[in-house]
mmCIF file of C-alpha atoms and ligand atoms in Angstrom:
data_model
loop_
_atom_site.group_PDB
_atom_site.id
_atom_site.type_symbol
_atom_site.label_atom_id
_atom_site.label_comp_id
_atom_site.label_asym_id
_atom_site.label_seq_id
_atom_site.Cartn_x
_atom_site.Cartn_y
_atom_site.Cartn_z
ATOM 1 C CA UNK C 1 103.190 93.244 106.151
ATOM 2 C CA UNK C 2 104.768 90.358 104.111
ATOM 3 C CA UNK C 3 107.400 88.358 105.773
ATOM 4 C CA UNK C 4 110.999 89.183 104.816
ATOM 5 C CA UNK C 5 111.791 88.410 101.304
ATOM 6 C CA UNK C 6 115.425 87.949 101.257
ATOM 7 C CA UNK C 7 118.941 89.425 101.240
ATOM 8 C CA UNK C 8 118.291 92.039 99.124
ATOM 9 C CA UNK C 9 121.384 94.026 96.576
ATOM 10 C CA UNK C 10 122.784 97.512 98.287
ATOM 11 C CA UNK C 11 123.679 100.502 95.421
ATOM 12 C CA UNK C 12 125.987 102.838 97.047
ATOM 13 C CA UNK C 13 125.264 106.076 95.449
ATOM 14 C CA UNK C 14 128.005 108.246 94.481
ATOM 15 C CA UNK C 15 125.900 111.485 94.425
ATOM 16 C CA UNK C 16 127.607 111.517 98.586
ATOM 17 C CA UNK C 17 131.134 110.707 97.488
ATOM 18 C CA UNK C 18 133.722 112.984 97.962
ATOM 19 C CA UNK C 19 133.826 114.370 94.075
ATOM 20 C CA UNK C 20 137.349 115.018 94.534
ATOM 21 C CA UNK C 21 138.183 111.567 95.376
ATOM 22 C CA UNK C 22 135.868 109.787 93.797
ATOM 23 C CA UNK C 23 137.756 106.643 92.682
ATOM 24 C CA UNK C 24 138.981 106.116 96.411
ATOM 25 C CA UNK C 25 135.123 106.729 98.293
ATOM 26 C CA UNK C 26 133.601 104.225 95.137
ATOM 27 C CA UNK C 27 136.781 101.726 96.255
ATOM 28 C CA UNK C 28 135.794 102.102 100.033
ATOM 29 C CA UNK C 29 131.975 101.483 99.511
ATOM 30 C CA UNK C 30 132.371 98.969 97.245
ATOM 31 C CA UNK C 31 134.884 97.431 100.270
ATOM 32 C CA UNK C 32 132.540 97.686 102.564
ATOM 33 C CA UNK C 33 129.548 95.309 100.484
ATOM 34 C CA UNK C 34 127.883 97.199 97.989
ATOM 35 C CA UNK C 35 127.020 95.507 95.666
ATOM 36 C CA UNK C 36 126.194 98.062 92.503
ATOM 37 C CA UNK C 37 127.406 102.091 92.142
ATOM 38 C CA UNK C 38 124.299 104.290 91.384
ATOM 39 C CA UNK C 39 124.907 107.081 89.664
ATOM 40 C CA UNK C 40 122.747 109.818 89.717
ATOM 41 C CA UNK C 41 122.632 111.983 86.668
ATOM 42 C CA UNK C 42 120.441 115.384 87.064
ATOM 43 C CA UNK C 43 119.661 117.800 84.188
ATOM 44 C CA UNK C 44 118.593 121.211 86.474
ATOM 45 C CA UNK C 45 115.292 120.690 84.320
ATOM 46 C CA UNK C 46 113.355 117.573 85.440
ATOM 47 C CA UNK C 47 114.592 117.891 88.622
ATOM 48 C CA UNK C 48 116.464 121.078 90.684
ATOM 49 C CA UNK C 49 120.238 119.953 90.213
ATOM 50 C CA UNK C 50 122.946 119.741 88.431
ATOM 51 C CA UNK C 51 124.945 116.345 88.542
ATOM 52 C CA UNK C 52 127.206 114.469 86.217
ATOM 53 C CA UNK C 53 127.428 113.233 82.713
ATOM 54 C CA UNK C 54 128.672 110.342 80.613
ATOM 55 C CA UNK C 55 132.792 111.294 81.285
ATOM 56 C CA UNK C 56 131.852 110.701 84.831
ATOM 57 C CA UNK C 57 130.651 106.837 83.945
ATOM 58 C CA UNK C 58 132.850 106.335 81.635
ATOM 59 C CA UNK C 59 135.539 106.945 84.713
ATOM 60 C CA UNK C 60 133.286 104.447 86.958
ATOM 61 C CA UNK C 61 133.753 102.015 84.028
ATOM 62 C CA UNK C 62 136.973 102.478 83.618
ATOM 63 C CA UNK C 63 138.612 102.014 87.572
ATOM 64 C CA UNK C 64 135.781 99.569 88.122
ATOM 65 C CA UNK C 65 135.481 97.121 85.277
ATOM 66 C CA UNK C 66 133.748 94.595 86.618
ATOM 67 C CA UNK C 67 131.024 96.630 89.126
ATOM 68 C CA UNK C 68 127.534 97.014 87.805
ATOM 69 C CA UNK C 69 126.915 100.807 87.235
ATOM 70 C CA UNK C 70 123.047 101.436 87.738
ATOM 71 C CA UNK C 71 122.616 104.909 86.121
ATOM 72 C CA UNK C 72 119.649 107.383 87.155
ATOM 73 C CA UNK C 73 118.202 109.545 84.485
ATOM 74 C CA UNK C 74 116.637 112.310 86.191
ATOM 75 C CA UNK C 75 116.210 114.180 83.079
ATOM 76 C CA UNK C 76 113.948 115.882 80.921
ATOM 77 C CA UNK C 77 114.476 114.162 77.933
ATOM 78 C CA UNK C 78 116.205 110.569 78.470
ATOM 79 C CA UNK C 79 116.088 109.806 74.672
ATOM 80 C CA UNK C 80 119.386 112.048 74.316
ATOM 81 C CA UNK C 81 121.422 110.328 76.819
ATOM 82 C CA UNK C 82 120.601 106.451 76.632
ATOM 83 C CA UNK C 83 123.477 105.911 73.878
ATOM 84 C CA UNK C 84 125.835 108.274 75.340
ATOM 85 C CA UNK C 85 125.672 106.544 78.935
ATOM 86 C CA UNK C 86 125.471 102.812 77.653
ATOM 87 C CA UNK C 87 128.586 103.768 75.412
ATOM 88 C CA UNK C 88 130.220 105.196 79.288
ATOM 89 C CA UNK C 89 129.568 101.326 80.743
ATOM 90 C CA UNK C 90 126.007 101.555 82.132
ATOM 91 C CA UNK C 91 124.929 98.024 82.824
ATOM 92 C CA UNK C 92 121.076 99.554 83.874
ATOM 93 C CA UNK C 93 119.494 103.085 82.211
ATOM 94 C CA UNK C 94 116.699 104.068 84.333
ATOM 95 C CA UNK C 95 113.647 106.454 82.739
ATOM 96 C CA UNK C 96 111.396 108.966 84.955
ATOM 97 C CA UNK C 97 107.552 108.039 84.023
ATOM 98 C CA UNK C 98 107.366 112.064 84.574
ATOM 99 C CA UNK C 99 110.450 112.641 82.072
ATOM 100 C CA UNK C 100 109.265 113.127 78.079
ATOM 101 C CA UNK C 101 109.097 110.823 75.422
ATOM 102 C CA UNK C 102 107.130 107.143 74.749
ATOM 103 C CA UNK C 103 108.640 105.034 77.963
ATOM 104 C CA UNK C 104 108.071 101.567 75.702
ATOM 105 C CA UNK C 105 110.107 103.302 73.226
ATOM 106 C CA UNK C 106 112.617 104.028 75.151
ATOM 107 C CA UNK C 107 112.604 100.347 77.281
ATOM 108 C CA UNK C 108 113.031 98.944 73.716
ATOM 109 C CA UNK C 109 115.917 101.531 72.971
ATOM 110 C CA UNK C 110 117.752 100.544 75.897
ATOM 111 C CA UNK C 111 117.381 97.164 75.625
ATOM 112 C CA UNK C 112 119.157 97.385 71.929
ATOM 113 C CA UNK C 113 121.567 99.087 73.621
ATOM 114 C CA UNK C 114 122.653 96.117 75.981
ATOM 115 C CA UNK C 115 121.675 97.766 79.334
ATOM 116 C CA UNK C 116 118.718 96.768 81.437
ATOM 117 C CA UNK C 117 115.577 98.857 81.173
ATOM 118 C CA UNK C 118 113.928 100.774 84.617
ATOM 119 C CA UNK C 119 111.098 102.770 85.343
ATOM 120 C CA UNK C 120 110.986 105.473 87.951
ATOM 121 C CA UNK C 121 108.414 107.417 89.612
ATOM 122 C CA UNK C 122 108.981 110.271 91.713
ATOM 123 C CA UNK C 123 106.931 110.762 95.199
ATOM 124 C CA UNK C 124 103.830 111.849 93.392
ATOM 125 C CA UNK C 125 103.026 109.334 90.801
ATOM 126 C CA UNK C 126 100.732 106.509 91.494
ATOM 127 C CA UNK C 127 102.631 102.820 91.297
ATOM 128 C CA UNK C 128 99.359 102.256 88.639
ATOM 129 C CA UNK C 129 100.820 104.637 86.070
ATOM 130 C CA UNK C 130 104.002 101.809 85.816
ATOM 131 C CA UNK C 131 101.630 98.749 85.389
ATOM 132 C CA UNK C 132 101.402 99.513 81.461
ATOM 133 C CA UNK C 133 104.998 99.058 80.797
ATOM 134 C CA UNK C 134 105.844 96.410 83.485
ATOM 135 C CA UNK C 135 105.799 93.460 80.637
ATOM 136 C CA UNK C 136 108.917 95.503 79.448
ATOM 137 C CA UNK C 137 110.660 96.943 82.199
ATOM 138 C CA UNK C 138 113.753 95.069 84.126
ATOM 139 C CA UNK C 139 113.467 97.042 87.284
ATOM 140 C CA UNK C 140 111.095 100.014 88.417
ATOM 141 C CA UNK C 141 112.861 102.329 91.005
ATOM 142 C CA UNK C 142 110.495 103.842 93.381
ATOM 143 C CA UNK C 143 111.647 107.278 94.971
ATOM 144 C CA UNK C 144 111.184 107.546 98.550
ATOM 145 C CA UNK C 145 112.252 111.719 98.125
ATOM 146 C CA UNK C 146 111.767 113.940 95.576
ATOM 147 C CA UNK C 147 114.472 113.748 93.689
ATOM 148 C CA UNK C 148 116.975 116.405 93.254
ATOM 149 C CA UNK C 149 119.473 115.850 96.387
ATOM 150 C CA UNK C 150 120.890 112.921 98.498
ATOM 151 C CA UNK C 151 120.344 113.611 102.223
ATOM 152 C CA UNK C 152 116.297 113.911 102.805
ATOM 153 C CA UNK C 153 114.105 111.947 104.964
ATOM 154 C CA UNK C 154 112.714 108.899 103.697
ATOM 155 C CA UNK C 155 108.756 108.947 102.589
ATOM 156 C CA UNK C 156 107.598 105.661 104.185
ATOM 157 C CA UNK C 157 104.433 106.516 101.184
ATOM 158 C CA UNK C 158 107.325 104.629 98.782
ATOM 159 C CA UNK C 159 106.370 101.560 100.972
ATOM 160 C CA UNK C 160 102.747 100.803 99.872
ATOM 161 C CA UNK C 161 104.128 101.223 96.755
ATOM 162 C CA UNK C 162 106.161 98.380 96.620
ATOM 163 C CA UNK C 163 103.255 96.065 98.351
ATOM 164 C CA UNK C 164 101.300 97.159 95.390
ATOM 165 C CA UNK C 165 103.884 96.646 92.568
ATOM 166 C CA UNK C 166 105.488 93.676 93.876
ATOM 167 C CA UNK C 167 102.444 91.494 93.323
ATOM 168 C CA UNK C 168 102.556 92.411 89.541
ATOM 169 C CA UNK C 169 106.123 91.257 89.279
ATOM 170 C CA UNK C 170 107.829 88.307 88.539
ATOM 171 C CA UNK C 171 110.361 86.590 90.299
ATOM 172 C CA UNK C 172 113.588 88.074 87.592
ATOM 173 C CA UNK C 173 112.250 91.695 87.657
ATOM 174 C CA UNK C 174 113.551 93.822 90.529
ATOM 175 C CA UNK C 175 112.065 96.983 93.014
ATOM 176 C CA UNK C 176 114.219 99.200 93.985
ATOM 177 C CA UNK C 177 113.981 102.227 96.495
ATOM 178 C CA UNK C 178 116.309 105.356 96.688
ATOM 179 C CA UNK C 179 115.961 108.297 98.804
ATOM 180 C CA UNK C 180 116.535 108.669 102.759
ATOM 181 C CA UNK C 181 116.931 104.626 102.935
ATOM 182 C CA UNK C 182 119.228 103.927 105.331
ATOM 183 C CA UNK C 183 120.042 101.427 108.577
ATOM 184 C CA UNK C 184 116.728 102.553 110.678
ATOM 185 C CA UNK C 185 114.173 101.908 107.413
ATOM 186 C CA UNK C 186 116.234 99.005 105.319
ATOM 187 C CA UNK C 187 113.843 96.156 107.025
ATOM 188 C CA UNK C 188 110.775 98.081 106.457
ATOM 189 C CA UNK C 189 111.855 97.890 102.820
ATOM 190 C CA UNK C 190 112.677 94.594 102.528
ATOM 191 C CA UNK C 191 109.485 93.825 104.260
ATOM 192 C CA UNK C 192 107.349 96.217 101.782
ATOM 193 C CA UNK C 193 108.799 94.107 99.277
ATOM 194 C CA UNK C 194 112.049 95.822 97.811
ATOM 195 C CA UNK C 195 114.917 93.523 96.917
ATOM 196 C CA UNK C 196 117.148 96.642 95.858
ATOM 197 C CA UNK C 197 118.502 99.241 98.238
ATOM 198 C CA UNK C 198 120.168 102.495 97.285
ATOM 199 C CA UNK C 199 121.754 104.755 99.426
ATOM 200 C CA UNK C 200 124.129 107.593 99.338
ATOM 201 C CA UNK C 201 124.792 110.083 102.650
ATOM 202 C CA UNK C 202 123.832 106.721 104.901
ATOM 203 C CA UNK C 203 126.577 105.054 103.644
ATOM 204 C CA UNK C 204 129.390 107.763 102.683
ATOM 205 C CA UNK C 205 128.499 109.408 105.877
ATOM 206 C CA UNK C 206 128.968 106.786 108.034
ATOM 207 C CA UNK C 207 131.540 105.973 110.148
ATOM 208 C CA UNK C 208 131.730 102.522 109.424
ATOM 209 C CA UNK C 209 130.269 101.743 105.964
ATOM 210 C CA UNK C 210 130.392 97.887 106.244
ATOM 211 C CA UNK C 211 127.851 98.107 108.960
ATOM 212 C CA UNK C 212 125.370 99.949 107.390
ATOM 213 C CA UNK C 213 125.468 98.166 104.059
ATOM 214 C CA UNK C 214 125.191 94.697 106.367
ATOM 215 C CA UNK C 215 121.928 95.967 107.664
ATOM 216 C CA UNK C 216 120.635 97.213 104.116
ATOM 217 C CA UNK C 217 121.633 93.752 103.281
ATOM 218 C CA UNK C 218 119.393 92.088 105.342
ATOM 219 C CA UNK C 219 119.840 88.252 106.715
ATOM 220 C CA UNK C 220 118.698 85.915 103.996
ATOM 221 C CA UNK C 221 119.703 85.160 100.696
ATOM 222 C CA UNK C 222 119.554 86.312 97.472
ATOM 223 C CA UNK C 223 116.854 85.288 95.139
ATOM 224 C CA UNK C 224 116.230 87.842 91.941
ATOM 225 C CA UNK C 225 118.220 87.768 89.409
ATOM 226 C CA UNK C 226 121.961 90.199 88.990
ATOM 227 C CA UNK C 227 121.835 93.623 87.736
ATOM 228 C CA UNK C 228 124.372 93.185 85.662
ATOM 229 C CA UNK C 229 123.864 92.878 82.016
HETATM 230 C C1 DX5 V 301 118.072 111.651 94.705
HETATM 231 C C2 DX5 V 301 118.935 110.571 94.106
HETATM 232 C C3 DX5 V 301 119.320 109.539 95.116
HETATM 233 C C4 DX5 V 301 120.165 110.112 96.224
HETATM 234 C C5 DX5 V 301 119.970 109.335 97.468
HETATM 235 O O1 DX5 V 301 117.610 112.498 93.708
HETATM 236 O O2 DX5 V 301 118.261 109.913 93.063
HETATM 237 O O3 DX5 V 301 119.970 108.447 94.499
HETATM 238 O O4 DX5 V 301 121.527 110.124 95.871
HETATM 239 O O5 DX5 V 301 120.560 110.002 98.520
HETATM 240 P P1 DX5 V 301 120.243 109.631 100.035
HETATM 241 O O6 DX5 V 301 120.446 108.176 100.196
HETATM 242 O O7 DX5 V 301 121.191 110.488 100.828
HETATM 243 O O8 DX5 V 301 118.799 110.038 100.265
HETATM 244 ZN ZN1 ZN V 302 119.115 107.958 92.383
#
Protein backbone atom coordinates (compact mmCIF):
# COMPACT_ATOMS: atom_id res chain seq x y z
CA UNK A 1 0.00 0.00 0.00
CA UNK A 2 1.38 3.46 -1.06
CA UNK A 3 1.99 5.93 1.63
CA UNK A 4 -0.67 8.64 2.06
CA UNK A 5 -0.90 10.93 -0.82
CA UNK A 6 -2.34 14.00 0.56
CA UNK A 7 -5.38 15.96 1.78
CA UNK A 8 -7.57 14.87 -0.62
CA UNK A 9 -11.18 17.16 -1.94
CA UNK A 10 -14.62 15.82 -0.09
CA UNK A 11 -18.02 16.01 -2.62
CA UNK A 12 -20.95 15.99 -0.42
CA UNK A 13 -23.56 14.34 -2.41
CA UNK A 14 -26.93 15.69 -2.42
CA UNK A 15 -28.63 12.40 -3.52
CA UNK A 16 -28.94 12.19 0.96
CA UNK A 17 -30.19 15.74 1.35
CA UNK A 18 -33.37 16.39 2.60
CA UNK A 19 -35.14 17.17 -1.04
CA UNK A 20 -37.41 19.39 0.68
CA UNK A 21 -34.77 21.52 2.03
CA UNK A 22 -32.31 21.23 -0.17
CA UNK A 23 -30.73 24.72 -0.24
CA UNK A 24 -30.39 24.59 3.70
CA UNK A 25 -28.70 20.60 3.92
CA UNK A 26 -26.24 21.86 0.62
CA UNK A 27 -25.56 25.22 3.06
CA UNK A 28 -24.85 22.88 6.13
CA UNK A 29 -22.47 20.44 4.24
CA UNK A 30 -20.84 22.87 2.49
CA UNK A 31 -20.38 24.51 6.36
CA UNK A 32 -19.10 21.73 7.56
CA UNK A 33 -15.85 21.40 4.68
CA UNK A 34 -16.97 20.04 1.60
CA UNK A 35 -15.41 21.09 -0.74
CA UNK A 36 -17.61 20.28 -4.16
CA UNK A 37 -21.71 19.26 -4.34
CA UNK A 38 -22.12 15.99 -6.39
CA UNK A 39 -25.04 15.64 -7.95
CA UNK A 40 -26.27 12.53 -8.94
CA UNK A 41 -28.48 12.43 -11.95
CA UNK A 42 -30.22 8.83 -12.68
CA UNK A 43 -32.28 8.02 -15.81
CA UNK A 44 -34.34 4.59 -14.38
CA UNK A 45 -32.52 3.09 -17.58
CA UNK A 46 -28.73 2.80 -17.05
CA UNK A 47 -29.19 2.43 -13.67
CA UNK A 48 -32.56 1.48 -11.30
CA UNK A 49 -33.57 5.16 -10.21
CA UNK A 50 -35.01 8.01 -10.80
CA UNK A 51 -33.11 11.28 -9.68
CA UNK A 52 -32.97 14.85 -10.81
CA UNK A 53 -32.52 16.93 -13.86
CA UNK A 54 -30.97 20.16 -15.10
CA UNK A 55 -33.77 22.61 -12.98
CA UNK A 56 -32.30 20.90 -10.03
CA UNK A 57 -28.52 22.29 -11.01
CA UNK A 58 -29.53 25.10 -12.26
CA UNK A 59 -30.98 25.74 -8.45
CA UNK A 60 -27.40 24.48 -7.05
CA UNK A 61 -25.97 27.16 -9.39
CA UNK A 62 -28.05 29.57 -8.57
CA UNK A 63 -27.93 29.64 -4.27
CA UNK A 64 -24.34 28.51 -4.66
CA UNK A 65 -22.50 30.58 -7.20
CA UNK A 66 -19.29 30.06 -6.44
CA UNK A 67 -19.30 25.99 -5.32
CA UNK A 68 -18.05 23.57 -7.90
CA UNK A 69 -21.05 21.33 -8.95
CA UNK A 70 -19.56 17.82 -10.01
CA UNK A 71 -22.52 16.28 -11.93
CA UNK A 72 -22.99 12.32 -12.29
CA UNK A 73 -24.47 11.05 -15.47
CA UNK A 74 -25.80 7.79 -14.71
CA UNK A 75 -27.61 7.62 -17.88
CA UNK A 76 -28.22 5.77 -20.86
CA UNK A 77 -27.44 8.16 -23.28
CA UNK A 78 -25.17 11.16 -21.85
CA UNK A 79 -24.99 12.85 -25.34
CA UNK A 80 -28.62 14.37 -24.58
CA UNK A 81 -27.83 15.93 -21.36
CA UNK A 82 -24.14 17.37 -21.55
CA UNK A 83 -25.51 20.88 -22.95
CA UNK A 84 -28.51 20.95 -20.89
CA UNK A 85 -26.46 20.41 -17.51
CA UNK A 86 -23.35 22.65 -18.48
CA UNK A 87 -26.05 25.39 -19.43
CA UNK A 88 -27.56 24.50 -15.34
CA UNK A 89 -23.73 25.47 -13.96
CA UNK A 90 -21.93 22.09 -14.05
CA UNK A 91 -18.28 22.84 -13.56
CA UNK A 92 -17.50 18.68 -14.18
CA UNK A 93 -19.94 16.23 -16.58
CA UNK A 94 -19.07 12.78 -15.77
CA UNK A 95 -19.78 9.76 -18.58
CA UNK A 96 -20.48 5.91 -17.59
CA UNK A 97 -17.88 3.76 -19.84
CA UNK A 98 -21.14 1.33 -19.71
CA UNK A 99 -23.53 4.33 -20.89
CA UNK A 100 -23.90 4.61 -25.05
CA UNK A 101 -22.22 6.64 -27.39
CA UNK A 102 -18.19 7.26 -28.48
CA UNK A 103 -16.71 8.36 -24.78
CA UNK A 104 -13.78 10.53 -26.82
CA UNK A 105 -16.63 12.11 -28.46
CA UNK A 106 -18.25 12.98 -25.78
CA UNK A 107 -14.81 14.10 -23.54
CA UNK A 108 -14.33 16.46 -26.56
CA UNK A 109 -18.09 17.62 -26.34
CA UNK A 110 -17.77 18.49 -22.87
CA UNK A 111 -14.74 20.05 -23.01
CA UNK A 112 -16.34 22.66 -25.75
CA UNK A 113 -18.77 23.03 -23.40
CA UNK A 114 -16.46 24.55 -20.59
CA UNK A 115 -16.91 21.72 -18.00
CA UNK A 116 -14.27 19.18 -17.11
CA UNK A 117 -14.50 15.76 -18.71
CA UNK A 118 -14.82 12.24 -16.31
CA UNK A 119 -15.00 8.75 -16.88
CA UNK A 120 -16.88 6.32 -14.72
CA UNK A 121 -17.01 2.71 -14.32
CA UNK A 122 -19.43 0.91 -12.38
CA UNK A 123 -18.33 -2.20 -9.99
CA UNK A 124 -17.95 -4.50 -12.92
CA UNK A 125 -15.76 -2.88 -15.43
CA UNK A 126 -12.10 -3.45 -15.45
CA UNK A 127 -9.94 0.00 -14.62
CA UNK A 128 -8.17 -1.27 -18.28
CA UNK A 129 -11.30 -0.44 -20.27
CA UNK A 130 -10.53 3.58 -19.07
CA UNK A 131 -6.78 3.49 -20.14
CA UNK A 132 -7.86 4.34 -23.90
CA UNK A 133 -9.39 7.60 -23.11
CA UNK A 134 -7.18 8.65 -20.11
CA UNK A 135 -5.04 11.18 -22.53
CA UNK A 136 -8.52 12.97 -22.59
CA UNK A 137 -10.25 12.57 -19.50
CA UNK A 138 -9.94 15.24 -16.40
CA UNK A 139 -11.04 12.85 -13.75
CA UNK A 140 -12.22 9.06 -13.84
CA UNK A 141 -14.72 8.29 -10.95
CA UNK A 142 -14.49 4.81 -9.78
CA UNK A 143 -17.78 3.34 -8.14
CA UNK A 144 -17.28 1.54 -5.04
CA UNK A 145 -21.43 0.36 -5.34
CA UNK A 146 -23.43 -0.24 -8.04
CA UNK A 147 -24.89 2.65 -8.73
CA UNK A 148 -28.48 3.37 -8.38
CA UNK A 149 -28.84 4.45 -4.50
CA UNK A 150 -26.76 6.30 -1.79
CA UNK A 151 -26.56 4.16 1.38
CA UNK A 152 -24.69 0.66 0.35
CA UNK A 153 -21.61 -0.80 1.65
CA UNK A 154 -18.49 0.16 0.18
CA UNK A 155 -16.68 -2.53 -2.35
CA UNK A 156 -13.08 -2.30 -1.07
CA UNK A 157 -12.63 -4.11 -5.11
CA UNK A 158 -12.81 -0.02 -6.08
CA UNK A 159 -9.41 0.04 -4.19
CA UNK A 160 -7.09 -1.98 -6.53
CA UNK A 161 -8.58 0.01 -8.90
CA UNK A 162 -7.20 3.10 -8.04
CA UNK A 163 -3.52 1.42 -7.37
CA UNK A 164 -3.88 0.42 -10.93
CA UNK A 165 -5.13 3.71 -12.51
CA UNK A 166 -3.23 6.02 -10.46
CA UNK A 167 0.09 4.99 -11.97
CA UNK A 168 -1.28 5.98 -15.48
CA UNK A 169 -2.13 9.43 -14.27
CA UNK A 170 -0.58 12.55 -14.08
CA UNK A 171 -0.15 14.76 -11.36
CA UNK A 172 -3.42 17.47 -12.74
CA UNK A 173 -5.82 14.54 -13.46
CA UNK A 174 -7.89 13.40 -10.48
CA UNK A 175 -9.49 9.71 -9.00
CA UNK A 176 -12.33 9.88 -7.45
CA UNK A 177 -14.44 7.21 -5.46
CA UNK A 178 -18.26 7.32 -4.63
CA UNK A 179 -20.29 4.76 -3.04
CA UNK A 180 -20.35 3.58 0.79
CA UNK A 181 -17.08 5.91 1.42
CA UNK A 182 -17.31 7.18 4.55
CA UNK A 183 -15.14 7.93 8.04
CA UNK A 184 -14.14 4.02 8.63
CA UNK A 185 -12.75 3.56 4.69
CA UNK A 186 -11.61 7.42 3.77
CA UNK A 187 -7.74 6.42 4.65
CA UNK A 188 -7.91 3.26 2.81
CA UNK A 189 -8.79 5.51 -0.12
CA UNK A 190 -6.44 7.96 0.18
CA UNK A 191 -3.94 5.26 0.62
CA UNK A 192 -5.24 3.27 -2.66
CA UNK A 193 -4.52 6.39 -4.26
CA UNK A 194 -7.83 8.56 -4.50
CA UNK A 195 -7.44 12.29 -4.05
CA UNK A 196 -11.37 12.79 -4.42
CA UNK A 197 -13.94 11.63 -1.90
CA UNK A 198 -17.68 11.58 -2.39
CA UNK A 199 -20.11 10.86 0.01
CA UNK A 200 -23.74 11.26 0.62
CA UNK A 201 -25.74 9.28 3.74
CA UNK A 202 -22.08 9.46 5.70
CA UNK A 203 -22.22 12.90 5.72
CA UNK A 204 -26.08 14.03 5.70
CA UNK A 205 -26.59 11.33 8.18
CA UNK A 206 -24.29 12.26 10.54
CA UNK A 207 -24.60 13.91 13.53
CA UNK A 208 -21.86 16.11 13.20
CA UNK A 209 -20.94 16.64 9.51
CA UNK A 210 -17.67 18.63 10.11
CA UNK A 211 -16.20 15.56 11.63
CA UNK A 212 -16.74 13.25 9.09
CA UNK A 213 -15.73 15.46 6.20
CA UNK A 214 -12.31 16.21 8.48
CA UNK A 215 -11.57 12.55 8.34
CA UNK A 216 -12.47 12.19 4.48
CA UNK A 217 -10.14 15.06 4.35
CA UNK A 218 -7.31 13.44 5.52
CA UNK A 219 -4.07 15.27 7.25
CA UNK A 220 -1.88 16.59 4.49
CA UNK A 221 -2.20 18.96 1.89
CA UNK A 222 -3.56 19.42 -1.23
CA UNK A 223 -1.65 18.70 -4.33
CA UNK A 224 -3.95 18.06 -7.70
CA UNK A 225 -5.24 20.56 -9.27
CA UNK A 226 -9.26 22.35 -8.42
CA UNK A 227 -12.29 20.93 -9.88
CA UNK A 228 -13.49 23.88 -10.79
CA UNK A 229 -13.47 24.97 -14.32
C1 LIG B 1 -24.78 6.15 -6.27
C2 LIG B 1 -24.38 7.59 -6.41
C3 LIG B 1 -23.56 8.06 -5.25
C4 LIG B 1 -24.32 8.02 -3.95
C5 LIG B 1 -23.39 7.81 -2.82
O1 LIG B 1 -25.41 5.72 -7.42
O2 LIG B 1 -23.63 7.79 -7.57
O3 LIG B 1 -23.04 9.35 -5.49
O4 LIG B 1 -25.06 9.19 -3.76
O5 LIG B 1 -24.11 7.54 -1.68
P1 LIG B 1 -23.42 6.94 -0.37
O6 LIG B 1 -22.26 7.79 -0.04
O7 LIG B 1 -24.52 6.94 0.65
O8 LIG B 1 -23.00 5.53 -0.74
ZN1 LIG C 1 -22.49 9.71 -7.73
Amino acid sequence: MLATSGRALVGASVLSADFGALRQDTASALRAGADFVHVDVMDGHLVPNLSMGPAVCAALRRHFPTVALDVHLMVSDPALFLEPFAKAGADSLTVHLEADGDIRKLIRRIHALGCRAAIAISPPTPSSKVLPYLDEADMVLVMSVHPGYSGQSFMPSALRKAAALRKHMDASQRLEVDGGVDASNARACRDAGFDTLVSASAIFGAADRAAVIRSMHGPAVARRGALSR
